[in-house]
C-alpha atoms as one frame of an Amber mdcrd trajectory, in Angstrom:
protein
 243.679  13.407 254.363 245.844  13.780 257.525 247.816  10.703 258.639 246.366
   8.552 261.397 248.097   9.014 264.768 250.401   6.181 265.700 250.395   4.382
 269.048 253.616   6.167 270.001 252.120   9.594 269.331 249.028   8.701 271.315
 251.192   7.596 274.211 252.990  10.934 274.219 249.608  12.632 274.122 248.726
  11.024 277.436 246.857   7.978 276.058 248.465   4.683 277.049 248.529   1.594
 274.860 246.194  -0.201 277.264 243.665   2.634 277.232 243.841   2.894 273.448
 243.316  -0.865 273.026 240.423  -0.821 275.489 238.683   2.003 273.650 239.070
   0.407 270.226 238.040  -3.052 271.448 234.841  -1.821 273.085 233.470   0.297
 270.290 229.726   0.091 269.920 228.691  -1.832 266.796 226.846   0.124 264.114
 223.049   0.022 264.337 221.250  -2.545 262.158 219.884  -1.322 258.816 216.345
  -2.285 259.857 213.984  -1.232 262.627 213.930  -3.287 265.813 211.628  -3.573
 268.824 212.564  -4.553 272.391 210.085  -7.436 272.514 207.815  -9.261 270.103
 204.387  -7.616 269.768 201.203  -9.421 270.672 199.685 -11.458 267.804 196.882
  -9.848 265.839 195.332 -13.099 264.610 194.007 -16.268 266.163 197.116 -18.293
 265.438 197.838 -21.559 267.202 200.340 -21.544 270.037 203.936 -22.102 269.029
 204.849 -25.713 269.817 207.577 -26.339 272.349 211.026 -26.833 270.873 212.690
 -30.211 271.490 215.276 -30.166 274.226 218.946 -30.397 273.411 218.898 -28.513
 270.112 222.057 -26.422 269.590 220.231 -23.117 269.131 222.204 -19.895 269.126
 220.208 -17.549 271.339 222.954 -15.006 271.969 224.502 -14.226 268.582 223.380
 -11.146 266.635 220.826 -11.685 263.883 222.355  -9.045 261.651 223.668 -10.620
 258.427 222.667 -14.071 259.703 220.265 -14.614 256.804 220.075 -13.287 253.293
 218.014 -10.158 252.876 215.139 -10.303 250.418 213.077  -7.347 249.298 210.201
  -9.555 248.183 209.244 -13.199 248.485 207.028 -15.032 246.026 205.073 -18.054
 247.270 203.990 -20.066 244.247 200.739 -22.001 244.721 201.344 -25.545 243.478
 198.578 -27.480 245.290 201.104 -30.166 246.223 203.631 -30.692 248.990 206.526
 -32.391 247.230 208.944 -30.881 244.716 212.488 -31.465 243.459 215.272 -29.925
 245.534 215.626 -27.396 242.710 212.048 -26.231 242.337 212.774 -24.669 238.953
 213.253 -28.192 237.567 209.724 -29.280 238.472 207.522 -30.282 235.521 210.588
 -30.347 233.259 211.240 -26.666 233.948 207.793 -25.471 232.887 206.739 -23.633
 236.051 206.463 -20.143 237.490 209.445 -20.549 239.809 211.713 -21.287 236.850
 210.433 -18.239 234.975 211.021 -15.906 237.920 214.455 -17.319 238.670 215.350
 -16.743 235.038 214.495 -13.063 235.450 215.795 -12.373 238.968 218.489 -15.016
 239.371 222.179 -14.501 238.794 222.691 -13.018 235.354 218.954 -12.502 234.865
 217.370  -9.516 233.177 216.341  -7.968 236.508 219.179  -9.287 238.649 220.007
  -6.688 241.309 222.290  -7.427 244.293 220.524  -4.678 246.245 217.021  -6.000
 245.538 216.846  -9.761 245.933 213.651 -11.686 245.200 213.078 -15.066 246.828
 210.942 -17.635 245.001 209.458 -20.495 247.021 206.882 -23.187 246.351 203.884
 -23.638 248.631 201.162 -26.251 248.931 198.371 -23.676 248.610 196.019 -24.389
 245.702 195.817 -21.972 242.798 192.582 -20.154 242.054 190.347 -21.639 239.384
 190.504 -19.366 236.316 187.360 -18.094 234.572 188.365 -20.131 231.531 189.092
 -23.603 232.840 190.904 -24.602 229.659 193.604 -21.974 230.346 196.286 -23.228
 232.732 197.164 -20.594 235.331 199.221 -20.316 238.505 198.555 -18.229 241.602
 201.114 -16.597 243.884 201.381 -14.732 247.177 203.745 -11.750 247.454 205.358
 -10.915 250.785 205.853  -8.522 252.510 203.625  -6.543 250.147 200.860  -9.020
 251.122 199.335  -9.322 247.680 197.624 -12.322 246.137 197.910 -12.738 242.369
 195.271 -15.313 241.395 195.769 -15.701 237.658 199.135 -16.015 235.923 198.451
 -17.770 232.592 201.088 -20.266 231.536 200.382 -19.838 227.829 202.840 -16.938
 227.487 205.619 -15.123 229.298 203.697 -11.833 229.323 202.059 -12.461 232.699
 205.427 -13.237 234.291 206.849 -10.002 232.891 203.831  -8.097 234.219 204.331
  -9.649 237.662 208.008  -8.728 237.654 207.629  -5.191 236.319 204.438  -4.322
 238.179 205.025  -5.873 241.604 208.518  -7.271 242.161 210.945  -4.643 240.894
 211.858  -1.828 243.321 210.062   1.495 243.176 213.388   3.237 243.730 216.860
   1.933 242.960 219.694   1.724 245.442 222.098   4.655 245.393 224.822   2.324
 244.109 223.040   2.313 240.741 223.469   6.039 240.167 226.212   5.359 237.645
 224.004   3.221 235.413 222.644   4.520 232.152 219.062   5.877 232.166 217.921
   2.929 230.051 219.410   0.420 232.486 217.954   2.241 235.489 214.546   2.348
 233.842 214.670  -1.396 233.175 215.320  -2.156 236.857 212.550   0.099 238.194
 208.925  -0.875 238.864 206.205   0.217 236.435 202.820   0.277 238.156 201.052
   0.398 234.785 201.823  -3.319 234.416 199.735  -4.120 237.494 196.564  -3.638
 235.481 197.564  -6.494 233.178 197.018  -9.018 235.977 193.311  -9.326 236.871
 191.965 -10.045 240.324 194.993  -9.003 242.395 193.898  -8.517 246.009 195.240
  -8.163 249.528 196.520 -11.450 250.902 194.578 -10.955 254.147 191.294 -11.029
 252.213 192.304 -14.208 250.424 193.325 -15.777 253.740 189.847 -15.169 255.171
 188.262 -16.736 252.095 190.530 -19.768 252.405 189.651 -20.241 256.088 185.948
 -19.934 255.280 186.285 -22.647 252.647 188.246 -24.917 254.979 185.692 -24.605
 257.783 182.823 -26.524 256.133 185.242 -29.193 254.879 186.549 -29.832 258.385
 182.998 -30.040 259.736 182.073 -32.592 257.068 185.083 -34.720 257.978 184.042
 -34.701 261.628
């Protein structure tokens, strides 16, 4: 590799220190690793208007968004049917919950931990679907941005959590940084669509959203 030209050599080549500093200071930043649009698109649903923000909030409207938040390949919204949890959601119900199971698999040191494929696990107040067998305790979850709704995740075993992880949450293709891993390790970190069939009733989240709104409509009318 040839040596980098020094400032003195550049000066002799007809490039002054001031010009060199100006050129290096005003380099264009690299493009973001994600697609961008000039303006926000028009909404495609009948959402309520965004409420006005309170005045005086120290909001940064000029700084770049790149690397401002952690990047997640998939987000899991666990349906808990309640609106209050411990600050560490994995400690809810003495640790017996779906969030704890998923964090055990995808968290630091977990079986499927991958710094290039992060999975976020959050609790939500949405109710879980009622299982066909009422005596079996299950949990429901929404997956974003794949927009899938998983209605039945039985709590009686860890098999359903493994099926969710292997069939929906793991990446279809590994990052190029994993090329040096052994075939067994690479296979363990890659999605297996065959596991999707082990979870019954999985559907598009948009369909479930319409069903939820239809159920809420009559309830609101009764309250009025």
